[in-house]
């Protein structure tokens, strides 16, 4: 029986690279591309099938910054699949990233220069906005839309006889200092991307705490410094050439999910000689905070569902 893999944000960047690598590892997968832009996804699907004709590649249209779209896609997926073996929760945004020139130059002459370039800590600020659902756009896209997706897809993911796995695209830029339980959407800060990625780390830990007994396991990964449509304009091309590793996150595809440490982040890396490997990093969080955050998401979910039902009833 073919393994079924769902990848959000699959039409470009990290998501597309993952899809290509996954089919290299197992060309008989059923790979489902979860994308906002259907026409772009169709082009990607054709290219993937041209190189791997034995694969089964399908598309589901979903915009994780629009909860109506998430609910609609979830219903469609439950009609198509009996189970999902892997879900790569990768779609995300970093709106209008601005380079902090002052922080860049001060960092160049400090002992933290390597850390600064590998994590982008303090280098990037973003301007956030409000979605049609009344939520902060970065939070809804990077965290909450995916949270609702896995809540809706639980019947496809929870099978105690054969575990399923969630794999979240996090970042080394996920900073505890940029996250606050009293402001989980980061509406009062200037680094919503960093906050959202720390929230992803917390959510992964909480999912393990609440779903492991039902056969669902969660891990977080960092693809390394990548040139994508979110980052390509921030620095000159030659700088990216020096910094960029080659993605190797398909390593998790070969691991037993129950053997992975839920408090560890798995980072894609490349040696100076071009060899790919995965390194680990202990996450700077605690399980109690993760559980509190998870409960906050459940409360927000109730509120949002009630708002959507009321809106639909009025229309």
PDB file of C-alpha atoms in Angstrom:
ATOM      1  CA  UNK A   1       0.000   0.000   0.000  1.00  0.00           C
ATOM      2  CA  UNK A   2       1.365   3.426  -0.954  1.00  0.00           C
ATOM      3  CA  UNK A   3       2.362   5.757   1.851  1.00  0.00           C
ATOM      4  CA  UNK A   4       0.331   8.965   1.750  1.00  0.00           C
ATOM      5  CA  UNK A   5       2.214  12.222   2.341  1.00  0.00           C
ATOM      6  CA  UNK A   6       0.685  15.702   2.538  1.00  0.00           C
ATOM      7  CA  UNK A   7       2.953  18.754   2.129  1.00  0.00           C
ATOM      8  CA  UNK A   8       1.635  22.275   2.687  1.00  0.00           C
ATOM      9  CA  UNK A   9       3.288  25.075   0.751  1.00  0.00           C
ATOM     10  CA  UNK A  10       4.478  22.493  -1.784  1.00  0.00           C
ATOM     11  CA  UNK A  11       4.686  24.634  -4.915  1.00  0.00           C
ATOM     12  CA  UNK A  12       7.889  26.537  -4.108  1.00  0.00           C
ATOM     13  CA  UNK A  13      10.819  26.922  -1.739  1.00  0.00           C
ATOM     14  CA  UNK A  14      11.350  24.381   1.013  1.00  0.00           C
ATOM     15  CA  UNK A  15       8.067  22.591   0.255  1.00  0.00           C
ATOM     16  CA  UNK A  16       8.979  21.963  -3.372  1.00  0.00           C
ATOM     17  CA  UNK A  17      12.490  20.827  -2.437  1.00  0.00           C
ATOM     18  CA  UNK A  18      10.952  18.403   0.068  1.00  0.00           C
ATOM     19  CA  UNK A  19       8.592  16.967  -2.544  1.00  0.00           C
ATOM     20  CA  UNK A  20      11.448  16.324  -4.965  1.00  0.00           C
ATOM     21  CA  UNK A  21      13.549  14.644  -2.283  1.00  0.00           C
ATOM     22  CA  UNK A  22      10.654  12.557  -0.990  1.00  0.00           C
ATOM     23  CA  UNK A  23      10.022  11.130  -4.453  1.00  0.00           C
ATOM     24  CA  UNK A  24      13.735  10.373  -4.792  1.00  0.00           C
ATOM     25  CA  UNK A  25      13.495   8.356  -1.578  1.00  0.00           C
ATOM     26  CA  UNK A  26      10.276   6.541  -2.493  1.00  0.00           C
ATOM     27  CA  UNK A  27       8.934   7.025  -6.030  1.00  0.00           C
ATOM     28  CA  UNK A  28       5.769   5.041  -5.244  1.00  0.00           C
ATOM     29  CA  UNK A  29       4.431   7.544  -2.730  1.00  0.00           C
ATOM     30  CA  UNK A  30       1.047   9.146  -2.958  1.00  0.00           C
ATOM     31  CA  UNK A  31       2.188  12.724  -2.593  1.00  0.00           C
ATOM     32  CA  UNK A  32      -0.516  15.345  -2.054  1.00  0.00           C
ATOM     33  CA  UNK A  33       0.468  18.940  -2.764  1.00  0.00           C
ATOM     34  CA  UNK A  34      -1.431  21.322  -0.492  1.00  0.00           C
ATOM     35  CA  UNK A  35      -1.106  24.710  -2.183  1.00  0.00           C
ATOM     36  CA  UNK A  36      -2.848  28.071  -2.220  1.00  0.00           C
ATOM     37  CA  UNK A  37      -2.378  28.624  -5.971  1.00  0.00           C
ATOM     38  CA  UNK A  38      -3.882  25.713  -7.900  1.00  0.00           C
ATOM     39  CA  UNK A  39      -2.497  26.656 -11.332  1.00  0.00           C
ATOM     40  CA  UNK A  40       1.021  26.850  -9.916  1.00  0.00           C
ATOM     41  CA  UNK A  41       0.486  23.499  -8.187  1.00  0.00           C
ATOM     42  CA  UNK A  42      -0.577  21.930 -11.483  1.00  0.00           C
ATOM     43  CA  UNK A  43       2.719  22.982 -13.076  1.00  0.00           C
ATOM     44  CA  UNK A  44       4.660  21.501 -10.152  1.00  0.00           C
ATOM     45  CA  UNK A  45       2.638  18.283 -10.301  1.00  0.00           C
ATOM     46  CA  UNK A  46       3.391  17.843 -14.008  1.00  0.00           C
ATOM     47  CA  UNK A  47       7.118  18.386 -13.422  1.00  0.00           C
ATOM     48  CA  UNK A  48       7.223  15.894 -10.547  1.00  0.00           C
ATOM     49  CA  UNK A  49       5.396  13.234 -12.562  1.00  0.00           C
ATOM     50  CA  UNK A  50       7.676  13.799 -15.554  1.00  0.00           C
ATOM     51  CA  UNK A  51      10.682  12.846 -13.443  1.00  0.00           C
ATOM     52  CA  UNK A  52       8.909  10.161 -11.347  1.00  0.00           C
ATOM     53  CA  UNK A  53       6.137   8.628 -13.503  1.00  0.00           C
ATOM     54  CA  UNK A  54       5.425   5.791 -11.033  1.00  0.00           C
ATOM     55  CA  UNK A  55       4.485   8.238  -8.290  1.00  0.00           C
ATOM     56  CA  UNK A  56       0.942   9.310  -7.563  1.00  0.00           C
ATOM     57  CA  UNK A  57       0.759  13.080  -7.142  1.00  0.00           C
ATOM     58  CA  UNK A  58      -2.473  14.891  -6.350  1.00  0.00           C
ATOM     59  CA  UNK A  59      -3.427  18.424  -5.351  1.00  0.00           C
ATOM     60  CA  UNK A  60      -5.613  19.956  -2.691  1.00  0.00           C
ATOM     61  CA  UNK A  61      -6.178  23.698  -2.756  1.00  0.00           C
ATOM     62  CA  UNK A  62      -5.773  25.275   0.671  1.00  0.00           C
ATOM     63  CA  UNK A  63      -4.842  28.673   2.034  1.00  0.00           C
ATOM     64  CA  UNK A  64      -3.833  28.264   5.674  1.00  0.00           C
ATOM     65  CA  UNK A  65      -4.408  31.982   6.255  1.00  0.00           C
ATOM     66  CA  UNK A  66      -8.119  31.443   5.482  1.00  0.00           C
ATOM     67  CA  UNK A  67      -9.940  29.097   7.864  1.00  0.00           C
ATOM     68  CA  UNK A  68     -12.857  28.558   5.495  1.00  0.00           C
ATOM     69  CA  UNK A  69     -10.297  27.239   3.000  1.00  0.00           C
ATOM     70  CA  UNK A  70      -8.767  24.983   5.667  1.00  0.00           C
ATOM     71  CA  UNK A  71     -12.151  23.487   6.575  1.00  0.00           C
ATOM     72  CA  UNK A  72     -13.012  22.957   2.904  1.00  0.00           C
ATOM     73  CA  UNK A  73      -9.674  21.270   2.166  1.00  0.00           C
ATOM     74  CA  UNK A  74      -9.996  19.073   5.252  1.00  0.00           C
ATOM     75  CA  UNK A  75     -13.380  17.797   4.099  1.00  0.00           C
ATOM     76  CA  UNK A  76     -11.924  17.031   0.676  1.00  0.00           C
ATOM     77  CA  UNK A  77      -8.953  15.166   2.126  1.00  0.00           C
ATOM     78  CA  UNK A  78     -11.191  13.056   4.378  1.00  0.00           C
ATOM     79  CA  UNK A  79     -13.165  12.031   1.306  1.00  0.00           C
ATOM     80  CA  UNK A  80     -10.017  11.059  -0.617  1.00  0.00           C
ATOM     81  CA  UNK A  81      -7.849   9.326   1.993  1.00  0.00           C
ATOM     82  CA  UNK A  82      -8.358   6.657   4.609  1.00  0.00           C
ATOM     83  CA  UNK A  83      -5.154   7.705   6.366  1.00  0.00           C
ATOM     84  CA  UNK A  84      -2.189  10.054   6.062  1.00  0.00           C
ATOM     85  CA  UNK A  85       1.209   8.660   7.011  1.00  0.00           C
ATOM     86  CA  UNK A  86       3.143  11.944   6.991  1.00  0.00           C
ATOM     87  CA  UNK A  87       2.108  15.587   7.015  1.00  0.00           C
ATOM     88  CA  UNK A  88       4.787  18.221   6.393  1.00  0.00           C
ATOM     89  CA  UNK A  89       3.405  21.458   7.855  1.00  0.00           C
ATOM     90  CA  UNK A  90       5.579  23.787   5.860  1.00  0.00           C
ATOM     91  CA  UNK A  91       3.521  26.680   4.421  1.00  0.00           C
ATOM     92  CA  UNK A  92       4.461  30.008   5.936  1.00  0.00           C
ATOM     93  CA  UNK A  93       5.086  33.698   5.393  1.00  0.00           C
ATOM     94  CA  UNK A  94       7.514  36.382   6.484  1.00  0.00           C
ATOM     95  CA  UNK A  95       5.763  39.550   5.257  1.00  0.00           C
ATOM     96  CA  UNK A  96       7.880  42.490   4.122  1.00  0.00           C
ATOM     97  CA  UNK A  97      11.084  41.461   5.943  1.00  0.00           C
ATOM     98  CA  UNK A  98      13.267  44.483   6.643  1.00  0.00           C
ATOM     99  CA  UNK A  99      16.988  44.226   7.305  1.00  0.00           C
ATOM    100  CA  UNK A 100      18.063  46.040  10.459  1.00  0.00           C
ATOM    101  CA  UNK A 101      21.211  47.736   9.127  1.00  0.00           C
ATOM    102  CA  UNK A 102      22.318  48.949  12.562  1.00  0.00           C
ATOM    103  CA  UNK A 103      22.061  45.424  14.023  1.00  0.00           C
ATOM    104  CA  UNK A 104      23.883  43.991  10.991  1.00  0.00           C
ATOM    105  CA  UNK A 105      26.915  46.255  11.276  1.00  0.00           C
ATOM    106  CA  UNK A 106      27.149  45.987  15.057  1.00  0.00           C
ATOM    107  CA  UNK A 107      26.934  42.202  14.739  1.00  0.00           C
ATOM    108  CA  UNK A 108      29.685  42.049  12.117  1.00  0.00           C
ATOM    109  CA  UNK A 109      32.176  43.250  14.693  1.00  0.00           C
ATOM    110  CA  UNK A 110      31.041  41.074  17.564  1.00  0.00           C
ATOM    111  CA  UNK A 111      31.693  37.505  18.696  1.00  0.00           C
ATOM    112  CA  UNK A 112      28.116  36.613  17.681  1.00  0.00           C
ATOM    113  CA  UNK A 113      28.595  37.158  13.940  1.00  0.00           C
ATOM    114  CA  UNK A 114      28.286  33.455  13.015  1.00  0.00           C
ATOM    115  CA  UNK A 115      25.268  33.015  15.282  1.00  0.00           C
ATOM    116  CA  UNK A 116      23.705  36.151  13.789  1.00  0.00           C
ATOM    117  CA  UNK A 117      23.949  34.899  10.205  1.00  0.00           C
ATOM    118  CA  UNK A 118      22.891  31.335  11.032  1.00  0.00           C
ATOM    119  CA  UNK A 119      19.755  32.391  12.953  1.00  0.00           C
ATOM    120  CA  UNK A 120      19.031  35.936  11.646  1.00  0.00           C
ATOM    121  CA  UNK A 121      18.437  36.869  15.292  1.00  0.00           C
ATOM    122  CA  UNK A 122      17.857  40.607  15.558  1.00  0.00           C
ATOM    123  CA  UNK A 123      18.407  41.152  11.823  1.00  0.00           C
ATOM    124  CA  UNK A 124      14.873  41.011  10.476  1.00  0.00           C
ATOM    125  CA  UNK A 125      11.707  42.839  11.432  1.00  0.00           C
ATOM    126  CA  UNK A 126       8.329  42.461   9.714  1.00  0.00           C
ATOM    127  CA  UNK A 127       5.067  44.324   9.370  1.00  0.00           C
ATOM    128  CA  UNK A 128       2.070  42.135  10.160  1.00  0.00           C
ATOM    129  CA  UNK A 129      -1.587  42.634   9.225  1.00  0.00           C
ATOM    130  CA  UNK A 130      -5.045  41.290  10.094  1.00  0.00           C
ATOM    131  CA  UNK A 131      -6.725  38.535   8.036  1.00  0.00           C
ATOM    132  CA  UNK A 132     -10.409  38.223   7.129  1.00  0.00           C
ATOM    133  CA  UNK A 133     -10.731  35.885  10.142  1.00  0.00           C
ATOM    134  CA  UNK A 134      -9.654  38.723  12.434  1.00  0.00           C
ATOM    135  CA  UNK A 135      -6.295  37.128  13.289  1.00  0.00           C
ATOM    136  CA  UNK A 136      -2.699  38.260  12.849  1.00  0.00           C
ATOM    137  CA  UNK A 137      -1.639  37.055   9.399  1.00  0.00           C
ATOM    138  CA  UNK A 138       1.719  35.530  10.367  1.00  0.00           C
ATOM    139  CA  UNK A 139       0.220  33.684  13.334  1.00  0.00           C
ATOM    140  CA  UNK A 140      -2.712  32.342  11.326  1.00  0.00           C
ATOM    141  CA  UNK A 141      -0.583  31.271   8.360  1.00  0.00           C
ATOM    142  CA  UNK A 142       2.384  29.784  10.204  1.00  0.00           C
ATOM    143  CA  UNK A 143       0.597  28.342  13.245  1.00  0.00           C
ATOM    144  CA  UNK A 144      -3.164  28.490  13.645  1.00  0.00           C
ATOM    145  CA  UNK A 145      -4.214  27.425  10.144  1.00  0.00           C
ATOM    146  CA  UNK A 146      -2.042  24.329  10.501  1.00  0.00           C
ATOM    147  CA  UNK A 147      -3.393  23.702  14.005  1.00  0.00           C
ATOM    148  CA  UNK A 148      -6.955  23.688  12.645  1.00  0.00           C
ATOM    149  CA  UNK A 149      -5.841  21.440   9.782  1.00  0.00           C
ATOM    150  CA  UNK A 150      -4.481  18.743  12.097  1.00  0.00           C
ATOM    151  CA  UNK A 151      -7.517  19.021  14.370  1.00  0.00           C
ATOM    152  CA  UNK A 152      -9.746  18.398  11.349  1.00  0.00           C
ATOM    153  CA  UNK A 153      -7.561  15.597   9.952  1.00  0.00           C
ATOM    154  CA  UNK A 154      -7.257  13.713  13.245  1.00  0.00           C
ATOM    155  CA  UNK A 155      -9.338  10.755  11.911  1.00  0.00           C
ATOM    156  CA  UNK A 156      -6.745  10.270   9.148  1.00  0.00           C
ATOM    157  CA  UNK A 157      -3.774  10.697  11.460  1.00  0.00           C
ATOM    158  CA  UNK A 158      -4.627   8.812  14.613  1.00  0.00           C
ATOM    159  CA  UNK A 159      -4.093   5.072  14.109  1.00  0.00           C
ATOM    160  CA  UNK A 160      -2.488   3.299  17.055  1.00  0.00           C
ATOM    161  CA  UNK A 161      -1.624   0.226  14.960  1.00  0.00           C
ATOM    162  CA  UNK A 162       0.676   2.244  12.647  1.00  0.00           C
ATOM    163  CA  UNK A 163       1.848   5.721  13.738  1.00  0.00           C
ATOM    164  CA  UNK A 164       1.529   8.843  11.616  1.00  0.00           C
ATOM    165  CA  UNK A 165       3.927  11.757  11.799  1.00  0.00           C
ATOM    166  CA  UNK A 166       3.661  15.537  11.694  1.00  0.00           C
ATOM    167  CA  UNK A 167       6.809  17.387  10.626  1.00  0.00           C
ATOM    168  CA  UNK A 168       6.789  21.151  11.150  1.00  0.00           C
ATOM    169  CA  UNK A 169       9.096  23.584   9.357  1.00  0.00           C
ATOM    170  CA  UNK A 170      10.415  25.703  12.199  1.00  0.00           C
ATOM    171  CA  UNK A 171      13.499  27.906  12.249  1.00  0.00           C
ATOM    172  CA  UNK A 172      16.661  28.630  14.195  1.00  0.00           C
ATOM    173  CA  UNK A 173      15.151  32.101  14.437  1.00  0.00           C
ATOM    174  CA  UNK A 174      12.483  30.751  16.839  1.00  0.00           C
ATOM    175  CA  UNK A 175      13.265  32.825  19.911  1.00  0.00           C
ATOM    176  CA  UNK A 176      11.690  32.450  23.336  1.00  0.00           C
ATOM    177  CA  UNK A 177      12.231  36.175  23.937  1.00  0.00           C
ATOM    178  CA  UNK A 178       9.893  37.011  21.033  1.00  0.00           C
ATOM    179  CA  UNK A 179       6.988  34.884  22.285  1.00  0.00           C
ATOM    180  CA  UNK A 180       4.493  35.732  25.006  1.00  0.00           C
ATOM    181  CA  UNK A 181       1.612  33.572  26.288  1.00  0.00           C
ATOM    182  CA  UNK A 182      -0.401  36.739  26.920  1.00  0.00           C
ATOM    183  CA  UNK A 183       0.036  37.760  23.257  1.00  0.00           C
ATOM    184  CA  UNK A 184       0.257  34.490  21.335  1.00  0.00           C
ATOM    185  CA  UNK A 185      -0.453  36.239  18.018  1.00  0.00           C
ATOM    186  CA  UNK A 186       2.430  38.707  18.586  1.00  0.00           C
ATOM    187  CA  UNK A 187       0.174  41.655  17.842  1.00  0.00           C
ATOM    188  CA  UNK A 188       2.338  44.010  19.921  1.00  0.00           C
ATOM    189  CA  UNK A 189       5.791  43.064  18.614  1.00  0.00           C
ATOM    190  CA  UNK A 190       8.000  43.530  15.566  1.00  0.00           C
ATOM    191  CA  UNK A 191       9.170  39.962  15.018  1.00  0.00           C
ATOM    192  CA  UNK A 192       6.003  37.947  14.328  1.00  0.00           C
ATOM    193  CA  UNK A 193       7.929  35.369  12.270  1.00  0.00           C
ATOM    194  CA  UNK A 194      10.253  34.486  15.141  1.00  0.00           C
ATOM    195  CA  UNK A 195       7.292  34.364  17.532  1.00  0.00           C
ATOM    196  CA  UNK A 196       5.320  32.106  15.185  1.00  0.00           C
ATOM    197  CA  UNK A 197       8.205  29.657  14.816  1.00  0.00           C
ATOM    198  CA  UNK A 198       8.650  29.457  18.585  1.00  0.00           C
ATOM    199  CA  UNK A 199       4.890  28.826  18.781  1.00  0.00           C
ATOM    200  CA  UNK A 200       5.361  25.963  16.285  1.00  0.00           C
ATOM    201  CA  UNK A 201       7.973  24.436  18.601  1.00  0.00           C
ATOM    202  CA  UNK A 202       5.575  24.680  21.542  1.00  0.00           C
ATOM    203  CA  UNK A 203       2.699  23.227  19.555  1.00  0.00           C
ATOM    204  CA  UNK A 204       4.728  20.240  18.413  1.00  0.00           C
ATOM    205  CA  UNK A 205       5.571  19.387  22.028  1.00  0.00           C
ATOM    206  CA  UNK A 206       1.910  19.762  23.055  1.00  0.00           C
ATOM    207  CA  UNK A 207       0.750  17.552  20.161  1.00  0.00           C
ATOM    208  CA  UNK A 208       3.060  14.790  21.358  1.00  0.00           C
ATOM    209  CA  UNK A 209       1.745  15.143  24.878  1.00  0.00           C
ATOM    210  CA  UNK A 210      -1.887  14.928  23.748  1.00  0.00           C
ATOM    211  CA  UNK A 211      -1.718  12.600  20.733  1.00  0.00           C
ATOM    212  CA  UNK A 212       1.119  10.081  21.173  1.00  0.00           C
ATOM    213  CA  UNK A 213      -1.253   7.634  22.862  1.00  0.00           C
ATOM    214  CA  UNK A 214      -3.442   7.808  19.726  1.00  0.00           C
ATOM    215  CA  UNK A 215      -0.567   7.014  17.367  1.00  0.00           C
ATOM    216  CA  UNK A 216       0.329  10.532  16.207  1.00  0.00           C
ATOM    217  CA  UNK A 217       3.862  11.877  16.654  1.00  0.00           C
ATOM    218  CA  UNK A 218       5.244  15.332  15.945  1.00  0.00           C
ATOM    219  CA  UNK A 219       8.719  16.696  15.176  1.00  0.00           C
ATOM    220  CA  UNK A 220      10.124  20.110  14.297  1.00  0.00           C
ATOM    221  CA  UNK A 221      12.847  20.739  11.751  1.00  0.00           C
ATOM    222  CA  UNK A 222      14.891  23.640  10.433  1.00  0.00           C
ATOM    223  CA  UNK A 223      15.900  23.558   6.756  1.00  0.00           C
ATOM    224  CA  UNK A 224      18.907  25.796   7.343  1.00  0.00           C
ATOM    225  CA  UNK A 225      19.632  29.078   5.574  1.00  0.00           C
ATOM    226  CA  UNK A 226      17.666  28.796   2.341  1.00  0.00           C
ATOM    227  CA  UNK A 227      17.052  30.994  -0.691  1.00  0.00           C
ATOM    228  CA  UNK A 228      13.268  31.087  -1.042  1.00  0.00           C
ATOM    229  CA  UNK A 229      10.729  33.684  -2.135  1.00  0.00           C
ATOM    230  CA  UNK A 230      10.661  34.879   1.501  1.00  0.00           C
ATOM    231  CA  UNK A 231      14.395  35.554   1.764  1.00  0.00           C
ATOM    232  CA  UNK A 232      15.993  36.047  -1.656  1.00  0.00           C
ATOM    233  CA  UNK A 233      15.733  39.845  -1.656  1.00  0.00           C
ATOM    234  CA  UNK A 234      17.133  40.451   1.821  1.00  0.00           C
ATOM    235  CA  UNK A 235      20.827  39.869   1.009  1.00  0.00           C
ATOM    236  CA  UNK A 236      22.868  39.935  -2.224  1.00  0.00           C
ATOM    237  CA  UNK A 237      23.001  36.628  -4.203  1.00  0.00           C
ATOM    238  CA  UNK A 238      26.703  35.996  -3.493  1.00  0.00           C
ATOM    239  CA  UNK A 239      26.039  36.089   0.267  1.00  0.00           C
ATOM    240  CA  UNK A 240      23.330  33.434  -0.066  1.00  0.00           C
ATOM    241  CA  UNK A 241      25.760  31.284  -2.069  1.00  0.00           C
ATOM    242  CA  UNK A 242      28.174  31.369   0.855  1.00  0.00           C
ATOM    243  CA  UNK A 243      25.532  30.678   3.486  1.00  0.00           C
ATOM    244  CA  UNK A 244      23.164  28.205   1.862  1.00  0.00           C
ATOM    245  CA  UNK A 245      23.141  24.505   2.841  1.00  0.00           C
ATOM    246  CA  UNK A 246      21.366  21.776   0.884  1.00  0.00           C
ATOM    247  CA  UNK A 247      18.089  20.591   2.372  1.00  0.00           C
ATOM    248  CA  UNK A 248      18.249  17.130   3.956  1.00  0.00           C
ATOM    249  CA  UNK A 249      15.090  16.911   6.037  1.00  0.00           C
ATOM    250  CA  UNK A 250      13.926  13.710   4.339  1.00  0.00           C
ATOM    251  CA  UNK A 251      16.140  11.981   6.924  1.00  0.00           C
ATOM    252  CA  UNK A 252      13.074  11.998   9.189  1.00  0.00           C
ATOM    253  CA  UNK A 253      11.200  10.004   6.571  1.00  0.00           C
ATOM    254  CA  UNK A 254      13.315   6.967   7.527  1.00  0.00           C
ATOM    255  CA  UNK A 255      13.020   7.296  11.302  1.00  0.00           C
ATOM    256  CA  UNK A 256      10.508   5.627  13.579  1.00  0.00           C
ATOM    257  CA  UNK A 257       8.559   8.616  14.921  1.00  0.00           C
ATOM    258  CA  UNK A 258       8.258   7.160  18.406  1.00  0.00           C
ATOM    259  CA  UNK A 259      12.064   7.032  18.658  1.00  0.00           C
ATOM    260  CA  UNK A 260      12.524  10.774  18.071  1.00  0.00           C
ATOM    261  CA  UNK A 261      12.949  13.192  20.971  1.00  0.00           C
ATOM    262  CA  UNK A 262       9.933  15.568  21.142  1.00  0.00           C
ATOM    263  CA  UNK A 263      12.096  18.283  22.750  1.00  0.00           C
ATOM    264  CA  UNK A 264      14.681  18.212  19.967  1.00  0.00           C
ATOM    265  CA  UNK A 265      14.749  20.270  16.785  1.00  0.00           C
ATOM    266  CA  UNK A 266      16.319  18.572  13.760  1.00  0.00           C
ATOM    267  CA  UNK A 267      18.409  20.849  11.550  1.00  0.00           C
ATOM    268  CA  UNK A 268      19.456  20.292   7.949  1.00  0.00           C
ATOM    269  CA  UNK A 269      23.159  21.031   7.416  1.00  0.00           C
ATOM    270  CA  UNK A 270      25.938  20.691   4.841  1.00  0.00           C
ATOM    271  CA  UNK A 271      29.683  20.344   5.407  1.00  0.00           C
ATOM    272  CA  UNK A 272      32.235  22.496   3.607  1.00  0.00           C
ATOM    273  CA  UNK A 273      32.811  19.537   1.275  1.00  0.00           C
ATOM    274  CA  UNK A 274      29.130  19.306   0.311  1.00  0.00           C
ATOM    275  CA  UNK A 275      28.092  16.328   2.461  1.00  0.00           C
ATOM    276  CA  UNK A 276      24.580  16.563   3.885  1.00  0.00           C
ATOM    277  CA  UNK A 277      23.733  15.620   7.436  1.00  0.00           C
ATOM    278  CA  UNK A 278      21.203  16.281  10.196  1.00  0.00           C
ATOM    279  CA  UNK A 279      22.181  17.848  13.499  1.00  0.00           C
ATOM    280  CA  UNK A 280      20.092  18.225  16.640  1.00  0.00           C
ATOM    281  CA  UNK A 281      19.338  21.154  18.916  1.00  0.00           C
ATOM    282  CA  UNK A 282      17.547  21.046  22.267  1.00  0.00           C
ATOM    283  CA  UNK A 283      14.589  23.404  22.173  1.00  0.00           C
ATOM    284  CA  UNK A 284      14.480  26.225  24.699  1.00  0.00           C
ATOM    285  CA  UNK A 285      11.022  25.511  26.102  1.00  0.00           C
ATOM    286  CA  UNK A 286       9.189  23.549  28.758  1.00  0.00           C
ATOM    287  CA  UNK A 287       6.227  21.212  28.463  1.00  0.00           C
ATOM    288  CA  UNK A 288       4.009  23.192  30.840  1.00  0.00           C
ATOM    289  CA  UNK A 289       4.271  26.299  28.654  1.00  0.00           C
ATOM    290  CA  UNK A 290       3.585  24.138  25.609  1.00  0.00           C
ATOM    291  CA  UNK A 291       0.434  22.766  27.223  1.00  0.00           C
ATOM    292  CA  UNK A 292      -0.760  26.255  28.220  1.00  0.00           C
ATOM    293  CA  UNK A 293      -0.237  27.418  24.654  1.00  0.00           C
ATOM    294  CA  UNK A 294      -2.142  24.400  23.337  1.00  0.00           C
ATOM    295  CA  UNK A 295      -5.075  25.188  25.623  1.00  0.00           C
ATOM    296  CA  UNK A 296      -4.996  28.802  24.400  1.00  0.00           C
ATOM    297  CA  UNK A 297      -5.269  27.527  20.827  1.00  0.00           C
ATOM    298  CA  UNK A 298      -8.228  25.331  21.765  1.00  0.00           C
ATOM    299  CA  UNK A 299      -9.998  28.342  23.279  1.00  0.00           C
ATOM    300  CA  UNK A 300      -9.246  30.426  20.211  1.00  0.00           C
ATOM    301  CA  UNK A 301     -10.523  27.596  18.018  1.00  0.00           C
ATOM    302  CA  UNK A 302     -13.876  27.615  19.839  1.00  0.00           C
ATOM    303  CA  UNK A 303     -14.168  31.368  19.409  1.00  0.00           C
ATOM    304  CA  UNK A 304     -13.244  31.302  15.728  1.00  0.00           C
ATOM    305  CA  UNK A 305     -15.613  28.421  14.930  1.00  0.00           C
ATOM    306  CA  UNK A 306     -18.473  30.244  16.625  1.00  0.00           C
ATOM    307  CA  UNK A 307     -17.657  33.428  14.690  1.00  0.00           C
ATOM    308  CA  UNK A 308     -17.554  31.576  11.365  1.00  0.00           C
ATOM    309  CA  UNK A 309     -20.850  29.782  12.088  1.00  0.00           C
ATOM    310  CA  UNK A 310     -22.496  33.081  12.960  1.00  0.00           C
ATOM    311  CA  UNK A 311     -21.139  34.712   9.794  1.00  0.00           C
ATOM    312  CA  UNK A 312     -22.334  31.823   7.625  1.00  0.00           C
ATOM    313  CA  UNK A 313     -25.772  31.882   9.258  1.00  0.00           C
ATOM    314  CA  UNK A 314     -26.144  35.620   8.626  1.00  0.00           C
ATOM    315  CA  UNK A 315     -25.145  35.244   4.979  1.00  0.00           C
TER     316      UNK A 315
END
